Each structure stands twice: as structure tokens, then as C-alpha cells.
């Protein structure tokens, strides 16, 4: 079975930074596109960032462009999301997801999901 486990969430103040990490197991990690999604309270799950299997292509939601950076380390089977200049609107449960078929912006294309890690931005 494929498993994805996120870590790194926490409670921070506006303007602070956090780095989320996700480690995968049970498949050939390097062959999957990876992405981060988030779901805030009372909101639908939304796309945050995605990265191709070779790290040559990276895409971000407009709301996080310039503040968040996605990266991956295939040797360690990990994908990370560096989040800078955090805002209260970034508060959400953050999920990592894997797509064996390629990079997409909608959650329906992602086959494997972690359970999520909570990020709370509040003063």
C-alpha cells in the first residue's frame, strides 16, 4: 500500500515561516508528480503547488506565488513546501498528494493522499 505522511505544521504568527515535509513509501516516488493541497475551515479543498517528477516544472496557486516554494528530493522520497510570509488566510489542513499520471491542478487526478498536517496562522 502507498502511504504519504505529512509533517511540519504548527501554530505561527503572521509573517512567520514554516516548512512542510511529506515522505512517501510503497511506490516508485520519482515517477510521480507531487502536489500540495489545502482545506481551510468551511472551504473546499484547493490547489496550492505542484512539482513534476524531475523538478523541472513547478506550479503555484496565485494566492501563494512568491511566498511558497515546492521542492522534492527523490533520493529521500520527500516533497517539501517552504511557506514564507504566512497570512491568516493560509490557515488550513495541508495535504500532500501524488499523481502517477502527471501534474494536474485538480484533486481528482491525484491517486494518493496523506492525512494532512495542520497549519494555523494567528496572532
Short mmCIF file of C-alpha atoms in Angstrom, two decimals:
data_model
loop_
_atom_site.label_atom_id
_atom_site.label_comp_id
_atom_site.label_asym_id
_atom_site.label_seq_id
_atom_site.Cartn_x
_atom_site.Cartn_y
_atom_site.Cartn_z
CA UNK A 1 0.00 0.00 0.00
CA UNK A 2 1.12 3.53 -0.79
CA UNK A 3 1.45 5.90 2.12
CA UNK A 4 2.14 9.61 2.32
CA UNK A 5 2.83 11.23 5.65
CA UNK A 6 2.99 14.98 6.17
CA UNK A 7 4.75 16.80 8.96
CA UNK A 8 5.84 20.29 9.90
CA UNK A 9 2.57 22.01 10.61
CA UNK A 10 2.02 24.15 13.63
CA UNK A 11 0.82 27.41 15.09
CA UNK A 12 2.66 30.50 13.92
CA UNK A 13 2.15 34.24 13.77
CA UNK A 14 1.50 36.24 10.60
CA UNK A 15 4.73 36.81 8.71
CA UNK A 16 6.38 33.68 10.07
CA UNK A 17 7.60 30.72 8.07
CA UNK A 18 7.01 27.00 8.13
CA UNK A 19 8.29 24.10 6.12
CA UNK A 20 6.05 21.16 5.47
CA UNK A 21 7.50 17.81 4.56
CA UNK A 22 5.93 14.73 3.09
CA UNK A 23 7.54 11.34 2.87
CA UNK A 24 6.24 8.60 0.63
CA UNK A 25 6.58 4.86 0.63
CA UNK A 26 5.29 1.87 -1.25
CA UNK A 27 5.87 3.04 -4.82
CA UNK A 28 8.45 4.50 -7.17
CA UNK A 29 8.40 8.03 -5.83
CA UNK A 30 10.45 9.53 -8.63
CA UNK A 31 7.81 8.60 -11.21
CA UNK A 32 5.01 10.59 -9.56
CA UNK A 33 4.17 14.23 -9.84
CA UNK A 34 3.60 15.64 -6.37
CA UNK A 35 1.37 18.39 -5.11
CA UNK A 36 0.16 20.18 -2.04
CA UNK A 37 -3.49 20.98 -1.45
CA UNK A 38 -5.14 22.64 1.49
CA UNK A 39 -8.55 22.90 3.02
CA UNK A 40 -9.46 25.71 5.36
CA UNK A 41 -12.39 25.73 7.76
CA UNK A 42 -15.64 25.90 5.83
CA UNK A 43 -13.84 25.87 2.50
CA UNK A 44 -13.31 23.42 -0.32
CA UNK A 45 -10.02 21.69 -0.92
CA UNK A 46 -7.83 23.87 -3.11
CA UNK A 47 -4.65 23.54 -5.08
CA UNK A 48 -1.52 25.07 -3.58
CA UNK A 49 1.53 23.88 -5.51
CA UNK A 50 2.75 21.04 -7.67
CA UNK A 51 6.07 19.74 -8.90
CA UNK A 52 6.95 17.39 -11.71
CA UNK A 53 8.85 14.20 -11.09
CA UNK A 54 12.15 15.68 -12.24
CA UNK A 55 11.57 19.07 -10.54
CA UNK A 56 11.81 20.81 -13.90
CA UNK A 57 8.26 22.14 -13.66
CA UNK A 58 6.70 23.84 -10.68
CA UNK A 59 3.29 25.46 -10.44
CA UNK A 60 1.67 27.55 -7.76
CA UNK A 61 -1.71 28.92 -6.94
CA UNK A 62 -1.87 32.67 -7.41
CA UNK A 63 -2.56 33.14 -3.72
CA UNK A 64 0.80 31.65 -2.71
CA UNK A 65 3.01 32.59 -5.65
CA UNK A 66 6.14 34.31 -4.43
CA UNK A 67 5.62 33.16 -0.85
CA UNK A 68 5.65 29.36 -1.08
CA UNK A 69 8.27 27.14 -2.66
CA UNK A 70 7.78 23.49 -3.51
CA UNK A 71 10.71 21.12 -3.82
CA UNK A 72 11.41 17.43 -3.78
CA UNK A 73 14.20 15.01 -3.04
CA UNK A 74 13.63 11.79 -4.92
CA UNK A 75 16.52 10.06 -3.20
CA UNK A 76 14.71 10.56 0.10
CA UNK A 77 11.20 10.16 -1.34
CA UNK A 78 10.17 13.51 0.07
CA UNK A 79 8.40 16.61 -1.12
CA UNK A 80 8.51 19.85 0.81
CA UNK A 81 6.64 23.11 0.91
CA UNK A 82 8.51 26.10 2.24
CA UNK A 83 5.99 28.69 3.33
CA UNK A 84 7.14 32.24 3.97
CA UNK A 85 5.24 35.39 4.86
CA UNK A 86 2.35 33.38 6.18
CA UNK A 87 -1.05 35.00 6.43
CA UNK A 88 -4.12 34.11 8.48
CA UNK A 89 -5.80 33.05 5.22
CA UNK A 90 -3.17 30.32 4.90
CA UNK A 91 -4.70 28.56 7.88
CA UNK A 92 -5.75 25.14 6.67
CA UNK A 93 -5.14 21.45 6.76
CA UNK A 94 -2.39 20.82 4.24
CA UNK A 95 -2.28 17.59 2.26
CA UNK A 96 0.40 16.17 0.04
CA UNK A 97 -0.70 14.10 -2.92
CA UNK A 98 0.85 12.01 -5.66
CA UNK A 99 -0.18 11.63 -9.28
CA UNK A 100 1.32 8.73 -11.23
CA UNK A 101 -0.22 10.14 -14.42
CA UNK A 102 1.33 13.59 -14.29
CA UNK A 103 0.92 17.09 -12.94
CA UNK A 104 -2.64 18.39 -12.56
CA UNK A 105 -4.35 21.20 -10.69
CA UNK A 106 -7.46 19.39 -9.52
CA UNK A 107 -7.54 16.90 -6.67
CA UNK A 108 -9.41 14.28 -8.68
CA UNK A 109 -6.26 13.44 -10.64
CA UNK A 110 -4.24 12.58 -7.58
CA UNK A 111 -4.35 8.97 -6.53
CA UNK A 112 -2.50 9.01 -3.23
CA UNK A 113 -3.05 11.33 -0.30
CA UNK A 114 -1.63 11.91 3.11
CA UNK A 115 -3.78 12.54 6.15
CA UNK A 116 -2.76 16.19 6.36
CA UNK A 117 -0.90 18.48 8.70
CA UNK A 118 -2.50 21.50 10.31
CA UNK A 119 -1.15 24.99 9.73
CA UNK A 120 -2.61 27.75 11.84
CA UNK A 121 -1.57 31.36 11.36
CA UNK A 122 -2.83 33.60 14.10
CA UNK A 123 -1.67 36.36 16.37
#
